[in-house]
Coordinates of C-alpha atoms in Angstrom, one line a residue:
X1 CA 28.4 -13.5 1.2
X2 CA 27.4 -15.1 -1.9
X3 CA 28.1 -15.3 -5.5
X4 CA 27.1 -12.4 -7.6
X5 CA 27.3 -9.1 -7.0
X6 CA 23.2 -7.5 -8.2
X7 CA 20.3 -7.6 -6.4
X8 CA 17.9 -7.4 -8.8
X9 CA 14.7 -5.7 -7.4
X10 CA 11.1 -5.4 -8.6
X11 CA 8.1 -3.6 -6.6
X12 CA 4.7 -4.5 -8.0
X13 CA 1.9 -2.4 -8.0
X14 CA -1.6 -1.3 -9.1
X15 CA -0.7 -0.1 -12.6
X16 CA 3.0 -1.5 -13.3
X17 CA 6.0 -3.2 -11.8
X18 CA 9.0 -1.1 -11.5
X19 CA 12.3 -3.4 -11.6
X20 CA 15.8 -2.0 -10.8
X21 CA 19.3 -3.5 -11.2
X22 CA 21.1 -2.5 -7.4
X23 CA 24.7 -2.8 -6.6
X24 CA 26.4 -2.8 -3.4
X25 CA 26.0 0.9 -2.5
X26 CA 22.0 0.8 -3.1
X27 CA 22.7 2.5 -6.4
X28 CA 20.3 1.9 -9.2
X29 CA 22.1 0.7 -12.4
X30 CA 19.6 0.4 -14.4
X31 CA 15.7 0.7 -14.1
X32 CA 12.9 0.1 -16.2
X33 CA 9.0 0.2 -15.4
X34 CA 6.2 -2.6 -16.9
X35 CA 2.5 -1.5 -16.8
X36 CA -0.6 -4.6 -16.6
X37 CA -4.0 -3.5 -17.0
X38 CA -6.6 -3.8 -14.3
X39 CA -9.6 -5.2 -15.0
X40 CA -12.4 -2.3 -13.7
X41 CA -16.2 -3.2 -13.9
X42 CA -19.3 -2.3 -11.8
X43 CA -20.0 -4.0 -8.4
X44 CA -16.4 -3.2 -7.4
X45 CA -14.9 -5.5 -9.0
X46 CA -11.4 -4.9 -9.8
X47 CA -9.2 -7.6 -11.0
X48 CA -5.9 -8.8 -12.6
X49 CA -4.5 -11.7 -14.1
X50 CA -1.1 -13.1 -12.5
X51 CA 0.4 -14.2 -15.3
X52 CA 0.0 -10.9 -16.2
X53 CA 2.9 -9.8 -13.4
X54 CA 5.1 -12.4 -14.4
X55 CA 5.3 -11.3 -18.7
X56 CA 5.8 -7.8 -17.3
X57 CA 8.9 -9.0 -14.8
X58 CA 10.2 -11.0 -18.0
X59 CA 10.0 -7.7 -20.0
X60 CA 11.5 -5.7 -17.6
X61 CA 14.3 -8.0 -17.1
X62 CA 14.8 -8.6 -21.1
X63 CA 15.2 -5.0 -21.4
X64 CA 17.8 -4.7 -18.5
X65 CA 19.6 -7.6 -19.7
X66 CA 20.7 -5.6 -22.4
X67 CA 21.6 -2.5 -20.0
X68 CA 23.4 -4.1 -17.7
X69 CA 26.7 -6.5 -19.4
X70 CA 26.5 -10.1 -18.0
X71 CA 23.4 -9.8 -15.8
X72 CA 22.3 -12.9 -16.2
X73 CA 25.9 -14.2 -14.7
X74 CA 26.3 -11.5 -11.9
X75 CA 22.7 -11.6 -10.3
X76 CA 23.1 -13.4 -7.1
X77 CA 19.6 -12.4 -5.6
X78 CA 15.7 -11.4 -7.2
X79 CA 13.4 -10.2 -4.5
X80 CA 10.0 -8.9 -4.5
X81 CA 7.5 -6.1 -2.9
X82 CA 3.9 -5.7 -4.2
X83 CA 0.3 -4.1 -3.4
X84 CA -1.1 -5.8 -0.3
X85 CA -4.8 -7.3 0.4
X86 CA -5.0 -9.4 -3.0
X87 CA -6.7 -12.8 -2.9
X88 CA -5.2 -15.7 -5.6
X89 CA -6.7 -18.9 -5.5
X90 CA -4.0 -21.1 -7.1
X91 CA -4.3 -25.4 -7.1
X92 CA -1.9 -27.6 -5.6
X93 CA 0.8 -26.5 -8.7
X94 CA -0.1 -22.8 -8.4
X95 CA -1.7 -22.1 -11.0
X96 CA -4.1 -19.2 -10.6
X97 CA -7.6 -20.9 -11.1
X98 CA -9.4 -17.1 -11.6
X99 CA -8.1 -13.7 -11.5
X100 CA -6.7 -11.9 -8.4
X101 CA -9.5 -10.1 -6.7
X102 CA -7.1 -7.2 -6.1
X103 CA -6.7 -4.5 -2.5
X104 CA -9.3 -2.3 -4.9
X105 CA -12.1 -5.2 -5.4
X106 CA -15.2 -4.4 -3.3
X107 CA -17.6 -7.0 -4.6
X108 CA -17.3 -8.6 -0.8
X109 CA -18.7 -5.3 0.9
X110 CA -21.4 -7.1 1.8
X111 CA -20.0 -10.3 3.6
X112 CA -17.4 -7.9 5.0
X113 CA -20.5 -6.0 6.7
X114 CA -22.3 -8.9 7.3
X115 CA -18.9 -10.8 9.0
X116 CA -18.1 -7.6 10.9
X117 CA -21.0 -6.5 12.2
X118 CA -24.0 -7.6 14.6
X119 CA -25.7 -6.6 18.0
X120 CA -24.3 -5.5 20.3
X121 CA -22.2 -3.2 17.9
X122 CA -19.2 -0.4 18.5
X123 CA -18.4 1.7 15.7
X124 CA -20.5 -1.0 13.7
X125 CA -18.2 -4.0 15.1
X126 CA -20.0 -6.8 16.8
X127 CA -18.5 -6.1 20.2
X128 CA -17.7 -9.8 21.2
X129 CA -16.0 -10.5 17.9
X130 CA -14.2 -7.3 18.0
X131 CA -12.4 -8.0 21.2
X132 CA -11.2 -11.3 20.5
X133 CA -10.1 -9.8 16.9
X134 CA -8.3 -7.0 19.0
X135 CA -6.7 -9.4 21.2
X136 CA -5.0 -11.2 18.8
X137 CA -5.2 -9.6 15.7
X138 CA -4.5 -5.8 16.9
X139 CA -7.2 -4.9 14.2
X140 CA -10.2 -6.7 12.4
X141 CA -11.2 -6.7 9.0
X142 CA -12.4 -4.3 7.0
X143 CA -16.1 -3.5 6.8
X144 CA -15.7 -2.4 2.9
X145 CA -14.7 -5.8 2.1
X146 CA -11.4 -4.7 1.0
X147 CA -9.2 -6.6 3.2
X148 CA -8.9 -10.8 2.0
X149 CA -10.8 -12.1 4.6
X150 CA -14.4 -10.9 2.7
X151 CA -12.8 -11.7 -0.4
X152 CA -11.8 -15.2 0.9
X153 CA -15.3 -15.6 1.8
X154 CA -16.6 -14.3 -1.4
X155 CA -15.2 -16.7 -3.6
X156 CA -16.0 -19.7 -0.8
X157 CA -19.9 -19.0 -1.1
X158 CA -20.3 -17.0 -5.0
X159 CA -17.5 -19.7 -6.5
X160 CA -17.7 -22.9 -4.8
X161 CA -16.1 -24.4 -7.7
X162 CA -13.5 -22.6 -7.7
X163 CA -12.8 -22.6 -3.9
X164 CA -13.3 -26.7 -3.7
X165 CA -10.5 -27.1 -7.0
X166 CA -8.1 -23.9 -4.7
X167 CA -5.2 -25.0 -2.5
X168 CA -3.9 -22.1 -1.7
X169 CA -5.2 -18.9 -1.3
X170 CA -2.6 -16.2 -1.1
X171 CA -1.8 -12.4 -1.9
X172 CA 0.1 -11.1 -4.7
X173 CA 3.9 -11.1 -3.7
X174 CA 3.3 -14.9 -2.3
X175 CA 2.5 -16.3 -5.7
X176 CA 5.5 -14.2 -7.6
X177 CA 7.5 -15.7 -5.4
X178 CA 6.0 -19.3 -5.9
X179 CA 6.2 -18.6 -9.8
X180 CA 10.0 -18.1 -9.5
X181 CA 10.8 -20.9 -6.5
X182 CA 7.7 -23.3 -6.6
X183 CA 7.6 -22.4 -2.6
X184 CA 4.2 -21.5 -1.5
X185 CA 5.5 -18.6 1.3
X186 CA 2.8 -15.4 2.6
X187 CA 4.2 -12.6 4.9
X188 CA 3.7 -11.4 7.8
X189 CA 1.6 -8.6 7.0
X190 CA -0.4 -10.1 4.0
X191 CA -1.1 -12.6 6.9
X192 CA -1.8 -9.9 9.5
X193 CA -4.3 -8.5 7.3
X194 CA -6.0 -12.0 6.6
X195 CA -7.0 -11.1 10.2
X196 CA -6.6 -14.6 10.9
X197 CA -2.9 -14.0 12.2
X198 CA -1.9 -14.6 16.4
X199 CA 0.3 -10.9 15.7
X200 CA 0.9 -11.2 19.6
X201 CA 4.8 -10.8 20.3
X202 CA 5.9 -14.5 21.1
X203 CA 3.3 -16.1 20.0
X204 CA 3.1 -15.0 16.0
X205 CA 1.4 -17.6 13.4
X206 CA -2.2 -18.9 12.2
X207 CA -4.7 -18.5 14.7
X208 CA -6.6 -22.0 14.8
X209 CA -9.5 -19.2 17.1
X210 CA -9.5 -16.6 14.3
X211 CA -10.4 -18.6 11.5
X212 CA -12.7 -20.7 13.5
X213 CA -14.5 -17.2 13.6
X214 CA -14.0 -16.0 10.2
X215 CA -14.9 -19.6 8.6
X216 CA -11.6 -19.1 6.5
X217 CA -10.2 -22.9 6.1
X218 CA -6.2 -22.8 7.6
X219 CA -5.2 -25.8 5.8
X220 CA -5.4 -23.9 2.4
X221 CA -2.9 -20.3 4.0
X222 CA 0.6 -20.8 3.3
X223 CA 3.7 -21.1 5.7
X224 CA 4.5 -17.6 6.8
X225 CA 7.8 -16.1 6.4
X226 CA 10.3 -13.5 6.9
X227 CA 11.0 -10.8 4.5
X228 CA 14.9 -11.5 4.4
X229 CA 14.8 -15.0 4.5
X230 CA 15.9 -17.0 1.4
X231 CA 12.7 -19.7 0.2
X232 CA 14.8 -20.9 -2.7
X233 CA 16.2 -20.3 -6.0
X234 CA 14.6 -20.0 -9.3
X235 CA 13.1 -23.3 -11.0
X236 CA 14.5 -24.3 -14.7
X237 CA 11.7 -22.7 -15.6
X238 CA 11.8 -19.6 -14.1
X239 CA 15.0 -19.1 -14.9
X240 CA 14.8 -19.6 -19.2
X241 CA 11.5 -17.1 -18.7
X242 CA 13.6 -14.4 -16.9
X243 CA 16.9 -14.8 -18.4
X244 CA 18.5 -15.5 -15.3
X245 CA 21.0 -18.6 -13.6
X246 CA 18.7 -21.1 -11.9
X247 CA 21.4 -20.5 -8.9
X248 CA 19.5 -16.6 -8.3
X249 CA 18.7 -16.8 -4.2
X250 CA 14.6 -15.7 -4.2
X251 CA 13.9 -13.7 -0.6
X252 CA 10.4 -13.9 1.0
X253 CA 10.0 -10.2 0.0
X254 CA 7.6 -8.3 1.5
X255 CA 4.6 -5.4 0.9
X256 CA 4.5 -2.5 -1.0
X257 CA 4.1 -0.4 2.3
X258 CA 6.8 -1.9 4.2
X259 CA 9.1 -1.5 0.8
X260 CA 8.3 2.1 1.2
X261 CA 9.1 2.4 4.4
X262 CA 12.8 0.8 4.2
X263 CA 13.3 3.2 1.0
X264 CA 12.3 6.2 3.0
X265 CA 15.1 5.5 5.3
X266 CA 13.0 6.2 8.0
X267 CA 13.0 3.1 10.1
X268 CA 13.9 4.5 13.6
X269 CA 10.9 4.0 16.2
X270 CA 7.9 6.4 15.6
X271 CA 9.3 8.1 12.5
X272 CA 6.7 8.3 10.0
X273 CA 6.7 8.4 5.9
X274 CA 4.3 9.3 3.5
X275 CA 3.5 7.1 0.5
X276 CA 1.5 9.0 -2.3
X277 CA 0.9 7.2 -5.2
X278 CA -2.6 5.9 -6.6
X279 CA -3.7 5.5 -3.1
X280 CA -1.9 7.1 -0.1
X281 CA -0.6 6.1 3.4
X282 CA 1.3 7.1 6.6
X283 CA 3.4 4.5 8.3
X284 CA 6.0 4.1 10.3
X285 CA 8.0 1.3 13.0
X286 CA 6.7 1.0 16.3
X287 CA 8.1 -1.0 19.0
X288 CA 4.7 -2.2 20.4
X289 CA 1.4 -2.8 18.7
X290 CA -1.2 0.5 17.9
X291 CA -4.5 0.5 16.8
X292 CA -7.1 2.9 17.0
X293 CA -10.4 1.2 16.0
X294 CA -12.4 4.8 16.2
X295 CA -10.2 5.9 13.0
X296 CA -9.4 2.4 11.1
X297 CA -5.5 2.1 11.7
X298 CA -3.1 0.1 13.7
X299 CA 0.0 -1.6 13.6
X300 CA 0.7 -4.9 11.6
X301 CA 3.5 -7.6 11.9
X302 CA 6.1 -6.6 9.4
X303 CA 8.7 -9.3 7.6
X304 CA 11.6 -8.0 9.9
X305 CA 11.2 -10.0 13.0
X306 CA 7.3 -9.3 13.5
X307 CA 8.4 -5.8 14.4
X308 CA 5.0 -3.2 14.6
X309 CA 4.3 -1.5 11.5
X310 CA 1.9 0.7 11.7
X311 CA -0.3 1.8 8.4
X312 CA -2.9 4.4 8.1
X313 CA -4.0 4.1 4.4
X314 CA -5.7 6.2 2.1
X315 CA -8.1 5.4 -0.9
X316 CA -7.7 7.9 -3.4
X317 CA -4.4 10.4 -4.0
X318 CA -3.0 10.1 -7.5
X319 CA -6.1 8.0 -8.8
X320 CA -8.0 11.3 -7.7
X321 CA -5.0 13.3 -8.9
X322 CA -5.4 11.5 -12.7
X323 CA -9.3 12.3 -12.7
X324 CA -9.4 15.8 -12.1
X325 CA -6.9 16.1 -15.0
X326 CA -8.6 13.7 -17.3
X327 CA -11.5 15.6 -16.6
X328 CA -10.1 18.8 -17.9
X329 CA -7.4 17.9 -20.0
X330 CA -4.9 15.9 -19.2
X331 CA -1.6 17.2 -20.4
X332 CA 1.8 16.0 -19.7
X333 CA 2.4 14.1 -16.4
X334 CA 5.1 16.2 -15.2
X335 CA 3.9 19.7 -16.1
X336 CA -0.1 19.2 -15.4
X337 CA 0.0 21.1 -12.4
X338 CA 3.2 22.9 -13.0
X339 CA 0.9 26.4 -14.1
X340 CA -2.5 26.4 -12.4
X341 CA -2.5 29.9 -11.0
X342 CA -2.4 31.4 -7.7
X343 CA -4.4 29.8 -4.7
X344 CA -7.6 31.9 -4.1
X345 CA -9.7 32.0 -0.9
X346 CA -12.4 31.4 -2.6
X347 CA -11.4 28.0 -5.1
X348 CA -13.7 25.4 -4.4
X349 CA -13.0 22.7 -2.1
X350 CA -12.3 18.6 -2.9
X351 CA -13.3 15.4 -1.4
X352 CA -11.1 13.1 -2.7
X353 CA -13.4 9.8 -2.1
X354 CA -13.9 8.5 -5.8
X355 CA -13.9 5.2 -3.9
X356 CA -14.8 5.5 0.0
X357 CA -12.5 6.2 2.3
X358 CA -10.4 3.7 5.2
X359 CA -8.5 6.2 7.6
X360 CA -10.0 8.3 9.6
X361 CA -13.0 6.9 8.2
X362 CA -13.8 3.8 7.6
X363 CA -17.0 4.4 5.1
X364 CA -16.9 2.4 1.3
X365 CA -19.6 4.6 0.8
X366 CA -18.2 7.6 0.8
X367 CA -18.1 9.6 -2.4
X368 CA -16.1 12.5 -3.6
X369 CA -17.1 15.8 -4.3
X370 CA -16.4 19.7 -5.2
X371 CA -18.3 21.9 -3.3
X372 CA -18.2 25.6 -3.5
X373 CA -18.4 25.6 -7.4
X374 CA -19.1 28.9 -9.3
X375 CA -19.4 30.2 -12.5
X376 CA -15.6 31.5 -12.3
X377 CA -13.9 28.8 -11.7
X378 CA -12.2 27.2 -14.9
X379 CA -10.2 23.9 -15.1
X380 CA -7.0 26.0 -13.0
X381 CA -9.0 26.4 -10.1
X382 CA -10.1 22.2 -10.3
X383 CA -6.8 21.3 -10.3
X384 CA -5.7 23.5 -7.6
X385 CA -8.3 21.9 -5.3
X386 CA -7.3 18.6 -6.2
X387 CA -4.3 19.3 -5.4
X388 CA -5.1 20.9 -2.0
X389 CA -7.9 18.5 -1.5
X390 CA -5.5 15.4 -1.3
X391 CA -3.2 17.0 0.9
X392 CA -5.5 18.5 3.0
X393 CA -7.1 14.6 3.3
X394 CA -3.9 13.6 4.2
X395 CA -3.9 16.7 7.2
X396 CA -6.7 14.9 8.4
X397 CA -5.0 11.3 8.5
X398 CA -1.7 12.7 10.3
X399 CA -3.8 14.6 12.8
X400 CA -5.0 11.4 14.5
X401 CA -2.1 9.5 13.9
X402 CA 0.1 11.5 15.6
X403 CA -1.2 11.3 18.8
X404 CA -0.2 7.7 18.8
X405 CA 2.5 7.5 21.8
X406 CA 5.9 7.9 20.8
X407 CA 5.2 9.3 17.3
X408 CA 7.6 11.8 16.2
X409 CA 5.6 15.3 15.5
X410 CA 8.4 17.3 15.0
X411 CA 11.1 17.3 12.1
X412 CA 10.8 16.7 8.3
X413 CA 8.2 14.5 6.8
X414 CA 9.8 12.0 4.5
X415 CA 7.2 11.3 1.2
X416 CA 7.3 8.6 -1.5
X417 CA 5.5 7.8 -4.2
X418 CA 5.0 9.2 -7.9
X419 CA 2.7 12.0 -6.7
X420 CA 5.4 13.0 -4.0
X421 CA 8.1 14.4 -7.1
X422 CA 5.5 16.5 -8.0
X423 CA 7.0 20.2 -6.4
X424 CA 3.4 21.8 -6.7
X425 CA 2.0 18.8 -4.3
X426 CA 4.8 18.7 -2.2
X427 CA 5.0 22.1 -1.4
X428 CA 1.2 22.0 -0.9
X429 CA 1.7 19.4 1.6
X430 CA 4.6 21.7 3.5
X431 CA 2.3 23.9 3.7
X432 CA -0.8 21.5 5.3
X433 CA 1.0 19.7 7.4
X434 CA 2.9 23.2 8.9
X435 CA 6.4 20.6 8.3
X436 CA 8.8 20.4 6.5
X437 CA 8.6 18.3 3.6
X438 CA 11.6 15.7 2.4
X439 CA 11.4 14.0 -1.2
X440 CA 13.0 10.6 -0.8
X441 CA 13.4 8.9 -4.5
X442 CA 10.1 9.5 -4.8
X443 CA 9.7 7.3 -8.2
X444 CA 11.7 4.2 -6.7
X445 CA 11.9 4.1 -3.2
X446 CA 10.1 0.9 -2.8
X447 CA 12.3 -0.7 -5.5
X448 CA 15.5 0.5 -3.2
X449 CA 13.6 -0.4 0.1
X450 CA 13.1 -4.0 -1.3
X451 CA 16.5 -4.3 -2.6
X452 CA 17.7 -3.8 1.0
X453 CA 16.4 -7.0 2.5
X454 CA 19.2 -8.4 0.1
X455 CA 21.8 -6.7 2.0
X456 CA 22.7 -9.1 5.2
X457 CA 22.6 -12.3 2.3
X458 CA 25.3 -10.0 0.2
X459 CA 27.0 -9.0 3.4
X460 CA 26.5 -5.3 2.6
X461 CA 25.8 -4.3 6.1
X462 CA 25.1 -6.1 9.3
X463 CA 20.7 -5.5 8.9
X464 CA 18.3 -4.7 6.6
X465 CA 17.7 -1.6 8.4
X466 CA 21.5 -0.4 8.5
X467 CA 21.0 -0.7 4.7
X468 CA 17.5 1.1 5.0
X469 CA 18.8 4.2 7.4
X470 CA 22.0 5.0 4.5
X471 CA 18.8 5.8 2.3
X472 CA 17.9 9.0 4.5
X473 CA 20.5 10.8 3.1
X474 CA 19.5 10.5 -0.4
X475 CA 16.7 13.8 -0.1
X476 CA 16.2 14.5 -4.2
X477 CA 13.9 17.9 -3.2
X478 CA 13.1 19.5 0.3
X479 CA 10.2 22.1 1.1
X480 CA 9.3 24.3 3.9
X481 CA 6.0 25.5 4.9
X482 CA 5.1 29.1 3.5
X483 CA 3.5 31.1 6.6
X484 CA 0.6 32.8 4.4
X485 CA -0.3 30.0 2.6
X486 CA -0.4 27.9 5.8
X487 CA -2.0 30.3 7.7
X488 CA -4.6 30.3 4.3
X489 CA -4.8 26.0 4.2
X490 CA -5.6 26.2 8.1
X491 CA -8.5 28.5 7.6
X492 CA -9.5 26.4 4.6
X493 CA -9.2 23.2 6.7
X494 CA -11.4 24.3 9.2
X495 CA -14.0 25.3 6.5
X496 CA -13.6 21.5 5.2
X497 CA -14.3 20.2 7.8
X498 CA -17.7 21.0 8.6
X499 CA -18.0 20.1 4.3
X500 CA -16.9 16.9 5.3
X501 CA -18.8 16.3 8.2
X502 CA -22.0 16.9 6.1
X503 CA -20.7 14.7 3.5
X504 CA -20.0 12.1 6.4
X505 CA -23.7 11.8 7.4
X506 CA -24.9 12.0 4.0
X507 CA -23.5 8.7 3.5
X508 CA -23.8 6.9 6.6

């Protein structure tokens, strides 16, 4: 037990940081979301300023302050979540020394292919490096240069000045918590996907091997920690910016994908989730390591003891989503796809790769595309293959990933994610997947799922995931699959993918 009786909760991600007041039944009190911009330019560069994160907590908390009577005085814990596969370089103080080269910057596609690849090659891996990756790593990194070990690179050869003044080089979550504690902490799976991680059971930590191969310098990674785990409390500092006791516990916190996961409620072995938000995954607890190198997925070490969480991720959902509509006229968020018509056989069909794709494919190159256009079709008929074009990507995900061993394929799918309260996508996806479809809080579930690694410190339940498995009852919307239109998205999905097999070898 300790003093207090909130959790306060905040889940940073691509666009905006949502931050929730939680009491001891996992019941939001009060909420309130903070947008950042992100800094877009060509050479896939795609940046954001830390400090930016921090104003937008200290907002978000101003404004609940004033929801919530005596916040400030019953707080007892703050813990984070946020967007994986961001690269800070912060000095011995931790102060960022450039922006964050965030999960969306490509500018290292290059070194990635370059550090990745080689003769003799399997599905473009240098063979020799790939195994001793797969050994220990249960993975490798990207060839996009999305994951931080390009990026690490990147700055080491484009900004040596930078990299010579950096002492740390960390993700997003590990420098929000360093801003509130002045502990420099990482987690296990921003570590994981350093690919410079031992993520063998036993013998977890910094592999001295893996960075001798990658070139990335161990001396400047920070300590790695569990998600439930208390670094500190807040600093004098951080405690006048957010309005908050300096006696506030800080938790090692932990990714935006694991967040959802624990909000889901669906933490039993082999039960999967769906996150659908600006990008899109499928994940899901394992109790052994997966990986499939063929289609670009595997299992990482999560915060909760190193247990296997596996991640299939997706570029483009609601980013693709927000283009189609921008494209022909936007219109309210909620109601945009709320009156698009009726389905036809012959709408065209959507490639939702508006910036490559990772799983099944691993291809930065790839581009999206309508194909099938005609002089009939109007903005309606756009929108509805968007809509079908993202779930019908999402088909193709789950039909690899659930051949992994001990997967369940039967039962309702659990989704998250803004895209997932949307009953026209939803009902969409019932109907691609052929399963029944269960809307967690779609909005908030990674605010909720973070707020339960709080619950063993505030002794309201015995583990994280007893707190995490009450959340499966909280279903806000459920769909099942209509047999025409299933029948109709079947046909349609064969007819895609030969469209996307073209598409495939038109980029490689």
């Amino acid at each position: 037990m300790t003093q207090g009786d909130l959790v306060i909760s905040a889940d940073f991600g691509t666009s905006g940081v949502k931050v929730g007041v939680v009491d001891s039944t996992l019941t939001v009190l009060a909420r309130v979301t903070e947008s950042y911009p992100l800094v877009l330019k060509t050479g896939g560069i795609a940046e954001q300023s830390p400090e930016d994160w921090w104003g937008a907590l200290a907002h978000a908390l101003a404004t609940l302050r004033q929801e919530v009577p005596d916040l400030s005085k019953r707080a007892a814990a703050l813990v984070f979540s946020s967007q994986l596969c961001g690269v800070i370089c912060a000095d011995a103080n931790g102060t960022p020394l450039r922006p964050c080269l965030t999960w969306l910057d490509k500018r290292a596609a290059p070194l990635g292919k370059k550090l990745t690849g080689g003769f003799p090659e399997v599905h473009g891996y240098n063979l020799p490096r790939l195994l001793k990756w797969l050994r220990l790593a249960n993975g490798a990194p990207a060839k996009n240069g999305m994951d931080p070990t390009a990026k690490m690179l990147w700055v080491m050869q484009q900004e040596p000045e930078i990299y010579a003044k950096t002492r740390w080089m960390v993700d997003v979550k590990d420098w929000l918590v360093h801003r509130a504690t002045g502990e420099m902490t990482t987690s296990p799976e921003s570590a994981n996907l350093s690919w410079v991680m031992d993520s063998r059971t036993g013998r977890e930590g910094w592999s001295d091997t893996l960075c001798a191969l990658t070139g990335i310098e161990r001396a400047k990674l920070a300590p790695i920690t569990q998600a439930d785990s208390i670094v500190g409390t807040l600093t004098p500092q951080a405690a006048a910016e957010l309005g908050l006791d300096a006696s506030v516990k800080v938790l090692g916190g932990t990714s935006d994908v694991m967040a959802s996961a624990l909000g889901s409620g669906e933490v039993a072995d082999g039960a999967l989730h769906i996150s659908v938000a600006t990008s899109a995954w499928i994940a899901g607890f394992f109790p052994n390591r997966h990986l499939s190198v063929a289609h670009s997925y595997a299992t990482i070490t999560s915060g909760l003891n190193y247990r296997p969480l596996l991640i299939a991720s997706q570029e483009n959902a609601g980013s693709a989503l927000d283009w189609v509509c921008q494209l022909t006229g936007n219109g309210a968020k909620d109601t945009r796809f709320a009156d698009i018509g009726t389905p036809q056989d012959d709408d065209p069909f959507f490639l939702p790769w508006l910036a490559g794709e990772r799983v099944p494919v691993d291809n930065s190159a790839l581009r999206g595309t309508f194909h099938g256009l005609s002089l009939h079709h109007d903005k309606n008929a756009l929108r509805r293959a968007a809509i079908e074009g993202v779930a019908l990507n999402l088909r193709w995900a789950m039909s690899k990933v659930v051949r992994e061993k001990g997967a369940q394929t039967t039962g309702p799918v659990s989704i998250v994610g803004g895209v997932a309260s949307d009953p026209v996508f939803a009902q969409t996806l019932a109907d691609a997947l052929n399963r029944d479809i269960r809307v967690c809080a779609a909005r908030h579930a990674g605010m909720l799922g973070t707020a339960t690694l709080a619950a063993p410190m505030m002794g309201w339940a015995n583990s994280v995931c007893d707190a995490a498995a009450t959340l499966k009852t909280r279903t806000s919307a459920s769909y099942t699959p209509n047999p025409n239109r299933t029948a109709q998205l079947a046909a349609r999905a064969d007819r895609l993918a030969k469209i996307r097999r073209l598409a495939i070898r038109s980029y490689t």
